[in-house]
Short mmCIF file of C-alpha atoms in Angstrom, two decimals:
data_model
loop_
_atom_site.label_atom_id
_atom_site.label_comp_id
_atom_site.label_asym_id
_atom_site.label_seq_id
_atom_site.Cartn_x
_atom_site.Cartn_y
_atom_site.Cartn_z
CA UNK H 17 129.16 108.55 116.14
CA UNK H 18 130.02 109.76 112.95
CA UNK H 19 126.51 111.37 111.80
CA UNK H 20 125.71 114.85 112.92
CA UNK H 21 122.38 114.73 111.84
CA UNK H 22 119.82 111.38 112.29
CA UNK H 23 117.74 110.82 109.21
CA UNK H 24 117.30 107.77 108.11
CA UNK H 25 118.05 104.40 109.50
CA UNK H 26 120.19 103.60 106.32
CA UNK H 27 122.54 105.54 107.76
CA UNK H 28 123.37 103.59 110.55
CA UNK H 29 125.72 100.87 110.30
CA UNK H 30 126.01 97.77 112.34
CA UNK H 31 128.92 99.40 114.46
CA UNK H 32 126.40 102.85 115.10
CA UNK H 33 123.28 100.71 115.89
CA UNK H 34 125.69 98.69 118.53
CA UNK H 35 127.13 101.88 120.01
CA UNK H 36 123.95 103.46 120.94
CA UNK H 37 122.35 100.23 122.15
CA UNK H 38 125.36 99.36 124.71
CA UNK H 39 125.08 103.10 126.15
CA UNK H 40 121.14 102.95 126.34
CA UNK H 41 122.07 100.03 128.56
CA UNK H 42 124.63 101.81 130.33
CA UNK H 43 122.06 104.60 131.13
CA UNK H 44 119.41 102.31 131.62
CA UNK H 45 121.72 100.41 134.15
CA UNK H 46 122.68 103.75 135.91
CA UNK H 47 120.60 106.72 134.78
CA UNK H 48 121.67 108.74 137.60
CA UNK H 49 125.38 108.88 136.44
CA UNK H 50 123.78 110.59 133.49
CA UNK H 51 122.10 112.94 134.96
CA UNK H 52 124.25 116.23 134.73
CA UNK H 53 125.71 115.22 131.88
CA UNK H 54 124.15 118.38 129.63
CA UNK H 55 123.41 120.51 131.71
CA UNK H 56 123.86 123.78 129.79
CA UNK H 57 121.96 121.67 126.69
CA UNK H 58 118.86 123.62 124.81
CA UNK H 59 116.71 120.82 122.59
CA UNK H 60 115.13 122.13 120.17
CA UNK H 61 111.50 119.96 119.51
CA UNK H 62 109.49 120.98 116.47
CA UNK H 63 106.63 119.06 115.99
CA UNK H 64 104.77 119.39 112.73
CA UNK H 65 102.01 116.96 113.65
CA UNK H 66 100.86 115.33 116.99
CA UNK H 67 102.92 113.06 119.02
CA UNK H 68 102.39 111.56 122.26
CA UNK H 69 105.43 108.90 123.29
CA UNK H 70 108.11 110.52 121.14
CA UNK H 71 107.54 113.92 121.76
CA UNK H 72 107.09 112.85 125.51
CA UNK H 73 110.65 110.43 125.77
CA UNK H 74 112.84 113.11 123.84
CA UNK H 75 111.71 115.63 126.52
CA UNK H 76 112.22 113.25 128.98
CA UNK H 77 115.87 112.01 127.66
CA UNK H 78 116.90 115.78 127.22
CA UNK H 79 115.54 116.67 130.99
CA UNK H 80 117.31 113.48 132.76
CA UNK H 81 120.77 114.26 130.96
CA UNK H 82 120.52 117.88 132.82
CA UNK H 83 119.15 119.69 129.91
CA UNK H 84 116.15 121.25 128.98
CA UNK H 85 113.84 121.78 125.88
CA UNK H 86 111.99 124.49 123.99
CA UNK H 87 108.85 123.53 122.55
CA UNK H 88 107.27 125.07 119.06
CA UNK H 89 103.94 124.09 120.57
CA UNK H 90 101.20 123.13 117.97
CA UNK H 91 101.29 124.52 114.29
CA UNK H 92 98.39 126.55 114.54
CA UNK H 93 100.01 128.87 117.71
CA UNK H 94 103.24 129.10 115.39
CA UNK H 95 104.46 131.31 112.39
CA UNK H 96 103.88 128.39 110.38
CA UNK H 97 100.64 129.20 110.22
CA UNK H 98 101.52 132.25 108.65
CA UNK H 99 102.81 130.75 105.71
CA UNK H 100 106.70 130.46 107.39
CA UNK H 101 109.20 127.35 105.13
CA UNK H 102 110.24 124.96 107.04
CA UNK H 103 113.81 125.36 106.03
CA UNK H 104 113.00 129.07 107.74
CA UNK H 105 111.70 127.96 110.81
CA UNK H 106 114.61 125.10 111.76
CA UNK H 107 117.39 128.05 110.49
CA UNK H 108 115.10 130.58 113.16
CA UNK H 109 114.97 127.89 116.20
CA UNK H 110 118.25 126.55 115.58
CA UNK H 111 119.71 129.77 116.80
CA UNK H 112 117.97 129.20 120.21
CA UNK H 113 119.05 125.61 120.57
CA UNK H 114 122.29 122.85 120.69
CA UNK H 115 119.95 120.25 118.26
CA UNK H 116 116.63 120.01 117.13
CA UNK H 117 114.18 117.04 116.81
CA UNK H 118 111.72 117.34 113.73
CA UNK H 119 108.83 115.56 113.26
CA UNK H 120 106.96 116.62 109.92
CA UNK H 121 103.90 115.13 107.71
CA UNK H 122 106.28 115.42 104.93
CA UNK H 123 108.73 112.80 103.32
CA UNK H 124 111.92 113.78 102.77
CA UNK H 125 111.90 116.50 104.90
CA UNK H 126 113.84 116.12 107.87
CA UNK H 127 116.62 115.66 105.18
CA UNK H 128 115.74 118.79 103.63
CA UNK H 129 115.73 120.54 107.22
CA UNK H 130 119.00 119.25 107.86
CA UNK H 131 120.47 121.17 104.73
CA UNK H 132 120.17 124.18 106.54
CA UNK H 133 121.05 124.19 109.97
CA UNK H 134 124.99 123.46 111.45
CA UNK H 135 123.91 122.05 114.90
CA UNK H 136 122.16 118.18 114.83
CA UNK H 137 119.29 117.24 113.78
CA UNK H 138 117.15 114.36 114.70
CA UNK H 139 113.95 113.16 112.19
CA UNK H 140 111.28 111.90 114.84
CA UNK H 141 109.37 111.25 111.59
CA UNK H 142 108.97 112.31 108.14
CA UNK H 143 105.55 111.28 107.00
CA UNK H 144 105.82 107.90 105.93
CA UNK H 145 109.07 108.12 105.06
CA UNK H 146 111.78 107.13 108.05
CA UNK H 147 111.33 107.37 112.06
CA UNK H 148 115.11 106.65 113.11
CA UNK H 149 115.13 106.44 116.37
CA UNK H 150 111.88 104.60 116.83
CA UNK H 151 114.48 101.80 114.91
CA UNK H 152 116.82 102.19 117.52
CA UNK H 153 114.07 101.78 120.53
CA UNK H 154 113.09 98.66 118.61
CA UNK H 155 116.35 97.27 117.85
CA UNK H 156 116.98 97.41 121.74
CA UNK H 157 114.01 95.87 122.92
CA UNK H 158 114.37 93.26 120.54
CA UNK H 159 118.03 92.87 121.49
CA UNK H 160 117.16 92.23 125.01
CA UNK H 161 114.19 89.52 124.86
CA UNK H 162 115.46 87.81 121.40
CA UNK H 163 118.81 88.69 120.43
CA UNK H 164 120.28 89.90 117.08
CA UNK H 165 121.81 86.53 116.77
CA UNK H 166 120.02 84.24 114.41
CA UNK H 167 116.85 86.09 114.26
CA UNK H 168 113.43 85.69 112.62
CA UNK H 169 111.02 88.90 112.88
CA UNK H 170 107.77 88.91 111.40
CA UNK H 171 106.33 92.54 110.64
CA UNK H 172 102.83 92.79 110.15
CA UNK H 173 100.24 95.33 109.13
CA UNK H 174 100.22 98.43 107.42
CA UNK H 175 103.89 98.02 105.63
CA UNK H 176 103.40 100.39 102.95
CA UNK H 177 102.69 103.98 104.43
CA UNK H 178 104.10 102.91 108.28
CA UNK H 179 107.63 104.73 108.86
CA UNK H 180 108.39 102.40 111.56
CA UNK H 181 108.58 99.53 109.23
CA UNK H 182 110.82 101.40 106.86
CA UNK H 183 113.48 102.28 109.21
CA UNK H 184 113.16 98.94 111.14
CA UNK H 185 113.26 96.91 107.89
CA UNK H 186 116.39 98.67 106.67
CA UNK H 187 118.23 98.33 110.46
CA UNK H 188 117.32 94.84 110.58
CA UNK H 189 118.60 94.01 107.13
CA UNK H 190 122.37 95.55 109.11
CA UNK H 191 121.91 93.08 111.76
CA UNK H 192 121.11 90.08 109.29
CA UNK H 193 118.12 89.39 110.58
CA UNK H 194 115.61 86.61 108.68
CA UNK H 195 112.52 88.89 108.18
CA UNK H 196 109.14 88.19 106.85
CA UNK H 197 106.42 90.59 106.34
CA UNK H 198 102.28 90.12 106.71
CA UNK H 199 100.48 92.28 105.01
CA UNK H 200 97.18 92.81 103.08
CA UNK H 201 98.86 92.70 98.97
CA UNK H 202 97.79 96.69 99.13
CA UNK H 203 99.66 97.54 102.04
CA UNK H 204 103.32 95.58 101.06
CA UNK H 205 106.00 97.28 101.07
CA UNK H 206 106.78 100.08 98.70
CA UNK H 207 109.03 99.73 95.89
CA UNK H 208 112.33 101.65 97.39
CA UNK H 209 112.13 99.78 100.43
CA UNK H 210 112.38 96.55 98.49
CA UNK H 211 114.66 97.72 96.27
CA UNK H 212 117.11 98.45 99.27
CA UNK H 213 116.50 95.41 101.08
CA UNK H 214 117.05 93.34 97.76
CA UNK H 215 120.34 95.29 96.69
CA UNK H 216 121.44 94.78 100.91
CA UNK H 217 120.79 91.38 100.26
CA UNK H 218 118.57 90.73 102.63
CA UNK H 219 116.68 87.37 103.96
CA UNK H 220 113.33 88.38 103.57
CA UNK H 221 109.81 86.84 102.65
CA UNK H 222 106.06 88.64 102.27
CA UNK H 223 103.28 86.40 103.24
CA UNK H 224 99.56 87.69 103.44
CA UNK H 225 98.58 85.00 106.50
CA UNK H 226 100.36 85.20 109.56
CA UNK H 227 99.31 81.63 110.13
CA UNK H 228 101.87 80.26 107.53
CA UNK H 229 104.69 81.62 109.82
CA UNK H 230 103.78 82.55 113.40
CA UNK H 231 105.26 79.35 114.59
CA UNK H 232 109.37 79.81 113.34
CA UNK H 233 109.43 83.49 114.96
CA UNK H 234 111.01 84.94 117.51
CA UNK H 235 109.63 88.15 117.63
CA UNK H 236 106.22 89.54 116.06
CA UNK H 237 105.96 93.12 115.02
CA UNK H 238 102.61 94.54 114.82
CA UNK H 239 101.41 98.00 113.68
CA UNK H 240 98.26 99.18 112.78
CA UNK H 241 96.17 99.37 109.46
CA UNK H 242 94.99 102.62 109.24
CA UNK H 243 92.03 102.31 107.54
CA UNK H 244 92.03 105.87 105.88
CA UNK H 245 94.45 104.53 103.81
CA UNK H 246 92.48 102.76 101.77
CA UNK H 247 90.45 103.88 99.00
CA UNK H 248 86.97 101.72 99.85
CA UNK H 249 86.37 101.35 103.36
CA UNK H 250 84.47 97.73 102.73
CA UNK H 251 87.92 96.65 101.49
CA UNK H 252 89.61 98.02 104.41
CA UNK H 253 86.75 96.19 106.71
CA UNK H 254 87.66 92.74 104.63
CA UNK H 255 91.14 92.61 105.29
CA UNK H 256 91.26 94.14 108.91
CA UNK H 257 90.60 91.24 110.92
CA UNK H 258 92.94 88.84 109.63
CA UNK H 259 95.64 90.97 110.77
CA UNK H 260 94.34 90.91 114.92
CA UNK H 261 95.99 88.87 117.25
CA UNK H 262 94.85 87.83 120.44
CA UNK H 263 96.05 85.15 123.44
CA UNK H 264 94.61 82.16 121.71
CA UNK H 265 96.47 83.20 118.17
CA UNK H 266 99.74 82.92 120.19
CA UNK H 267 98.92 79.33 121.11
CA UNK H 268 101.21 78.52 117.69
CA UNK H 269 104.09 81.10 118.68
CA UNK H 270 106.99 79.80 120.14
CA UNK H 271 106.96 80.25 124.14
CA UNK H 272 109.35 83.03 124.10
CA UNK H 273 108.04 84.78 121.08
CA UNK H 274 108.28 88.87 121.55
CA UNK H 275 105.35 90.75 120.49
CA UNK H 276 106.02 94.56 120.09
CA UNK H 277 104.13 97.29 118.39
CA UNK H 278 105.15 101.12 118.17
CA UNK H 279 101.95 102.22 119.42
CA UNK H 280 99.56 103.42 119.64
CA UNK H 281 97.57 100.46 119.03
CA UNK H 282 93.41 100.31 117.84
CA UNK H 283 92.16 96.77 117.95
CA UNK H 284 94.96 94.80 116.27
CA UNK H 285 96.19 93.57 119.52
CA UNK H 286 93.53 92.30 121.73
CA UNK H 287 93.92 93.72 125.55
CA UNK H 288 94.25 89.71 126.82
CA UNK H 289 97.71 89.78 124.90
CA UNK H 290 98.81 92.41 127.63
CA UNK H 291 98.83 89.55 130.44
CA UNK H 292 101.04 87.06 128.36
CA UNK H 293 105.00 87.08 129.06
CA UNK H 294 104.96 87.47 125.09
CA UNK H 295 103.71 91.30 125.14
CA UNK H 296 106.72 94.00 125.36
CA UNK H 297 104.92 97.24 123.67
CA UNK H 298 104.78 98.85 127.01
CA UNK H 299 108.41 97.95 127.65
CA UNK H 300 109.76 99.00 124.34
CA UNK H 301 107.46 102.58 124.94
CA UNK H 302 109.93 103.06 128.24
CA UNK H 303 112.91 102.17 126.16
CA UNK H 304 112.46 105.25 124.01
CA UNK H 305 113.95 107.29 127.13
CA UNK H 306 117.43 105.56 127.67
CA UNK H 307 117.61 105.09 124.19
CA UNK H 308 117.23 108.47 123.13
CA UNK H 309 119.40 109.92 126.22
CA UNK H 310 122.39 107.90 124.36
CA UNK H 311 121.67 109.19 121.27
CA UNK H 312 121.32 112.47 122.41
CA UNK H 313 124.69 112.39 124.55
CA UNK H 314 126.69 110.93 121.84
CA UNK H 315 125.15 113.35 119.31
CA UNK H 316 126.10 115.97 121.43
CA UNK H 317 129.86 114.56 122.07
CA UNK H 318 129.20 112.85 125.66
CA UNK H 319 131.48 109.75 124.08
CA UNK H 320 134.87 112.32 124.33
CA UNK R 7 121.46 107.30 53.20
CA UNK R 8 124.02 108.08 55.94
CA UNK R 9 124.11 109.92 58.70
CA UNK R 10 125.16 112.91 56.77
CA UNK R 11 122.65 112.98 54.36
CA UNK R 12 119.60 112.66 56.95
CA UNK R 13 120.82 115.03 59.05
CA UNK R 14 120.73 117.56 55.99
CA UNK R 15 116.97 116.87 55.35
CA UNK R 16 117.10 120.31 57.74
CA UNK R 17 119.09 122.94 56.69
CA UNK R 18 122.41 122.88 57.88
CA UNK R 19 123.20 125.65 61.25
CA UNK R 20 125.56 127.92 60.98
CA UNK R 21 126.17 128.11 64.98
CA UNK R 22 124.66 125.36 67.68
CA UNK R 23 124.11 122.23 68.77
CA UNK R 24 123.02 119.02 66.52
CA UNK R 25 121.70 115.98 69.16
CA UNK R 26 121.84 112.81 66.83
CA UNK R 27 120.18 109.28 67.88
CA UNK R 28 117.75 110.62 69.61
CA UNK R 29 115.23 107.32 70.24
CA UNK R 30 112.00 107.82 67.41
CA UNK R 31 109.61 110.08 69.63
CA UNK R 32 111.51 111.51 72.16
CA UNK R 33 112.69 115.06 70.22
CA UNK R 34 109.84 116.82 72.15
CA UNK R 35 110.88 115.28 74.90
CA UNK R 36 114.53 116.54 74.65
CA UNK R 37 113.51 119.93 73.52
CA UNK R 38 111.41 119.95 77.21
CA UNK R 39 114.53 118.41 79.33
CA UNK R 40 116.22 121.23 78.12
CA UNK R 41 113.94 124.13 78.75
CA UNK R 42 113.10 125.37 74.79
CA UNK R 43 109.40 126.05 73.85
CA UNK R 44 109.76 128.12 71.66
CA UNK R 45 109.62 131.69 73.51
CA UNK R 46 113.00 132.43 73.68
CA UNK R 47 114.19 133.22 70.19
CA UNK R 48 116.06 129.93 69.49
CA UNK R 49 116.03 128.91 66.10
CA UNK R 50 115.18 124.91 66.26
CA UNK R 51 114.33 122.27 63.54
CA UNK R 52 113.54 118.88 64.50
CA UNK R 53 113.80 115.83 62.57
CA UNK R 54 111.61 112.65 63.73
CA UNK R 55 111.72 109.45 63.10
CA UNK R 56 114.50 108.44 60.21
CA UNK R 57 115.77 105.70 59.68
CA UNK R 58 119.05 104.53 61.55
CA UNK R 59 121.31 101.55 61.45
CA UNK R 60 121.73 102.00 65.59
CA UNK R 61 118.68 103.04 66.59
CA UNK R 62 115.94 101.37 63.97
CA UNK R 63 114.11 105.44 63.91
CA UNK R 64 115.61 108.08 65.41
CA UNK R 65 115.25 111.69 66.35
CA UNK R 66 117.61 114.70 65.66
CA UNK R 67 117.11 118.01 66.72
CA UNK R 68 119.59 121.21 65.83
CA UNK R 69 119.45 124.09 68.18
CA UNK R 70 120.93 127.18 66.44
CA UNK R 71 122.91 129.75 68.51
CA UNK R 72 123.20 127.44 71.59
CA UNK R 73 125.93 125.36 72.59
CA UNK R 74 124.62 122.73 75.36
CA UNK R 75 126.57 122.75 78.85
CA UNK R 76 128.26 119.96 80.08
CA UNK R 77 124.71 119.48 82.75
CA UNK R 78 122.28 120.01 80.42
CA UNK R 79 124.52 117.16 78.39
CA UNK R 80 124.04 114.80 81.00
CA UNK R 81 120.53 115.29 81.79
CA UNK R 82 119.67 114.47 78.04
CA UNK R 83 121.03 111.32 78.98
CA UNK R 84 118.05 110.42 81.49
CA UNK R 85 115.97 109.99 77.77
CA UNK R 86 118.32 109.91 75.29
CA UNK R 87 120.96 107.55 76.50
CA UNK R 88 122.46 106.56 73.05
CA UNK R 89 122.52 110.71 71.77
CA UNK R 90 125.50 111.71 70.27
CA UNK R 91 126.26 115.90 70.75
CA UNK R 92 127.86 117.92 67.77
CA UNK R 93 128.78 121.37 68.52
CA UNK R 94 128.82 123.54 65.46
CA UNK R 95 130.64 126.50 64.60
CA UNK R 96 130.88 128.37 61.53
CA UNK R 97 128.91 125.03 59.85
CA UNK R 98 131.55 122.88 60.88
CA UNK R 99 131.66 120.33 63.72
CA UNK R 100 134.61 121.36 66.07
CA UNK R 101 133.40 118.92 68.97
CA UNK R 102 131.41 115.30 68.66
CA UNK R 103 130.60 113.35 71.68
CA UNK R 104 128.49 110.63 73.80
CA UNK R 105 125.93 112.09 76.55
CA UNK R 106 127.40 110.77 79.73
CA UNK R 107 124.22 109.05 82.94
CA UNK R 108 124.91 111.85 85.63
CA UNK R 109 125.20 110.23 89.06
CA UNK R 110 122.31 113.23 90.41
CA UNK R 111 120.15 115.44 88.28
CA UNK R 112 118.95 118.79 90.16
CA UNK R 113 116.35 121.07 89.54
CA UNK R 114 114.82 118.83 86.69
CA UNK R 115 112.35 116.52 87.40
CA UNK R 116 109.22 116.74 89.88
CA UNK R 117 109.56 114.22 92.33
CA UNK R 118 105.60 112.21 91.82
CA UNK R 119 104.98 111.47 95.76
CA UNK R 120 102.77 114.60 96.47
CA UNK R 121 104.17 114.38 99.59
CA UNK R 122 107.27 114.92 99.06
CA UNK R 123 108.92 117.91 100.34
CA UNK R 124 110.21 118.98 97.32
CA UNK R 125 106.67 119.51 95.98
CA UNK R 126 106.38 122.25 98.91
CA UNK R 127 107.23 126.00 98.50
CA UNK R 128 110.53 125.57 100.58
CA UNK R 129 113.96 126.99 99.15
CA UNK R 130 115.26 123.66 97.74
CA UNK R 131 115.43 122.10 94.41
CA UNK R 132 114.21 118.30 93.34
CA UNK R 133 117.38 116.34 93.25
CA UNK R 134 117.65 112.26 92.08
CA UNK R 135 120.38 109.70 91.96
CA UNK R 136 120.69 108.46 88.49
CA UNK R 137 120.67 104.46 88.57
CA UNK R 138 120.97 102.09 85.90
CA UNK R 139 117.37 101.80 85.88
CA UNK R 140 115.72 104.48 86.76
CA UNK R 141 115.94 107.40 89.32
CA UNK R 142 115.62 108.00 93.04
CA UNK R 143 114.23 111.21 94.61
CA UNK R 144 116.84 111.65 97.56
CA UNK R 145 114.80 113.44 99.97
CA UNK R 146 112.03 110.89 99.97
CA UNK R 147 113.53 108.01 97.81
CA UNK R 148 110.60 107.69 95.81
CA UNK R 149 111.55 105.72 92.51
CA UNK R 150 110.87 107.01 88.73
CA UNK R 151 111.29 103.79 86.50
CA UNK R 152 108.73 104.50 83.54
CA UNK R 153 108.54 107.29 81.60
CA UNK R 154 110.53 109.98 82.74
CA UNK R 155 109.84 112.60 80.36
CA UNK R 156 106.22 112.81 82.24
CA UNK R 157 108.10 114.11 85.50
CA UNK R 158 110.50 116.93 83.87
CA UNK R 159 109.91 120.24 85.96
CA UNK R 160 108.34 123.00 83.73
CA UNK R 161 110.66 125.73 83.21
#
């Protein structure tokens, strides 16, 4: 890997996103070969704002590579609360630790973070900015149900302010995937996104009805409308359930369509999804740990 | 009338910096990109709105006592992109050239996304690539296309 740090998923090329998939599979095939592989390894997590699955699979990736973890707990029981900079608390923690993971309301500022510290630094999410290696989770799971080969995604839902769809938009764009995104026409994708995925050339179409392309996909990407977001709730309540799915809305989907989600979910996929062969959002949650285990090990130089 | 002439409609500096085709309006503008309200003892006349061959109306504004760096140059160019630069010594014109786009400007515009971490009170300065239309905040890639001069940092 070239990239000490893990910001964005811009920065990943075709030949990065490959190399971290094929050793998630190699750990996923054999974790207990990895399992003393850092040993004497100190991960730093700082956690600006709550997390459940990320938090929990880079503590889990760090422990089953040998390692361990110290934990800035919540904000309130640190010295941020004191009025402490971020850029003082990563150059403070870095000093305990081989990497750090950041997650932080803020856009931009896992980048900023990474300005001043020397050892890596992973962005677990930067407000609604980027969320890297949630891309890298997703780009496996889809890998292994659909392929990268001739793909069709359709990502629906809240496109504007969800990090997930930034990164995953920008990773698919490397692996020339055909990509269409649902949406509400408030919630499309912001302006730099677009901008990126037009100057990448990418194959990519914004609908408003699922309907007018459920049927050509391969795999469906749902994430949830958060209805604080929008500025009336009765327009948030008019839009909302046109963008649910249930077992009877997959009738139209291809047999082997792939629906995944970054969880958590509210009501946007109904529970009788979970029982079709088309749901993998619990499968892509448990992906998180031998993907981040190979990022983590080649981060930290386990590919010399 | 020529160039000359306008540009003498304001006394002539002994010492400074004339900007020339400035686009009509923008000489407030300029005077903000480059930090002068005023306070600090600068002597500056503005001219706004004159005719111009180039430009249809243009701004000029003289600076007396100041000769503009090479950065504050470029960062004119952001809202002046057709601003010539004379540097004047002893009343004379001793260097005459073209503001240059900057590929980054630093420390000069406020990055609009309030959420933005360079809106916070952490130890780093607003920085944006300069594109060909428009600029990018490069910590949270926000996008500036429209009226830049509404985003320049207070000094």
């Amino acid at each position: 890997m070239r990239h000490d740090h893990i910001i964005s998923a811009k920065q990943l090329s075709r030949g990065d996103i490959e190399t971290v998939l094929d050793h998630a599979a190699d750990i996923a095939a054999d974790p207990g070969a990895f399992a003393d592989r850092h040993s004497d390894t100190l991960l730093g997590l700082l956690f600006f704002e709550p997390s459940t699955r990320t938090k929990m699979s880079f503590t889990t990736a760090m422990k089953r590579l040998g390692g361990d973890i110290v934990d800035m707990g919540s904000v309130e029981s640190s010295s941020v609360k004191k009025g402490e900079s971020l850029a003082d608390t990563v150059r403070v923690v870095e000093g305990y630790t081989d990497a750090l993971v950041l997650r932080h309301p803020m856009e931009g500022s896992a980048k900023m973070a990474s300005e001043f510290v020397d050892v890596p630094l992973v962005n677990a999410g930067d407000g609604a900015g980027q969320h890297p290696t949630q891309t890298l989770l997703d780009l496996y799971t889809i890998r292994e149900n659909a392929g990268f080969e001739d793909l069709t995604i359709g990502i629906m839902g809240d496109l504007k302010y969800g990090r997930t769809v930034h990164s995953l938009a920008h990773a698919l764009t490397t692996v020339d995937a055909r990509q269409h995104f649902i949406s509400p026409e408030s919630l499309q994708l912001p302006r730099s996104v677009r901008y990126d995925l037009h100057e990448a050339g990418a194959g990519i179409r914004e609908h408003t009805d699922l309907d007018e392309i459920l049927p050509d996909l391969d795999v469906l990407y749902v994430t949830r409308i958060q209805a604080e977001r929008f500025p009336d709730e009765s327009e948030y309540r008019e839009v909302a359930g046109q963008y649910q799915i249930d077992a009877d809305t997959l009738d139209a989907a291809k047999d082997d369509l792939t629906v995944m989600h970054p969880l958590p979910r509210v009501d946007e996929i109904a529970h009788d999804v979970d029982e079709t062969t088309h749901a993998q959002y619990f499968q892509q949650a448990h992906n998180g740990v031998p993907v981040r285990m190979a990022l983590l090990d080649l981060m930290l130089g386990g590919d010399q | 009338m020529s160039d000359n002439d306008q540009q003498l409609r304001v006394s002539k500096i002994q010492n400074g910096t004339v900007i020339d085709h400035i686009a009509g309006g923008q000489a407030l503008n300029v005077l903000a990109i480059l930090g002068i309200d005023g306070t600090s003892g600068d002597s500056v006349s503005v001219a706004m709105n004159m005719p111009s061959d180039r430009l249809g109306h243009k701004d000029v504004v003289k600076v007396e006592g100041r000769e503009l760096s090479q950065d504050e140059v470029d960062v004119l160019s952001l809202i002046a992109p057709a601003a010539t630069i004379n540097i004047i010594r002893d009343y004379d014109v001793v260097e005459k050239r073209r503001v240059e786009r900057p590929s980054v400007v630093e420390g000069v515009l406020e990055c609009p996304n309030h959420n933005c971490i360079t809106t916070e009170a952490e130890p780093v300065d607003s920085r944006f690539a300069v594109g060909d239309d428009g600029v990018r905040c490069e910590y949270c890639d926000t996008i500036i296309r429209d009226d830049l001069p509404a985003h320049i940092l207070a000094e």
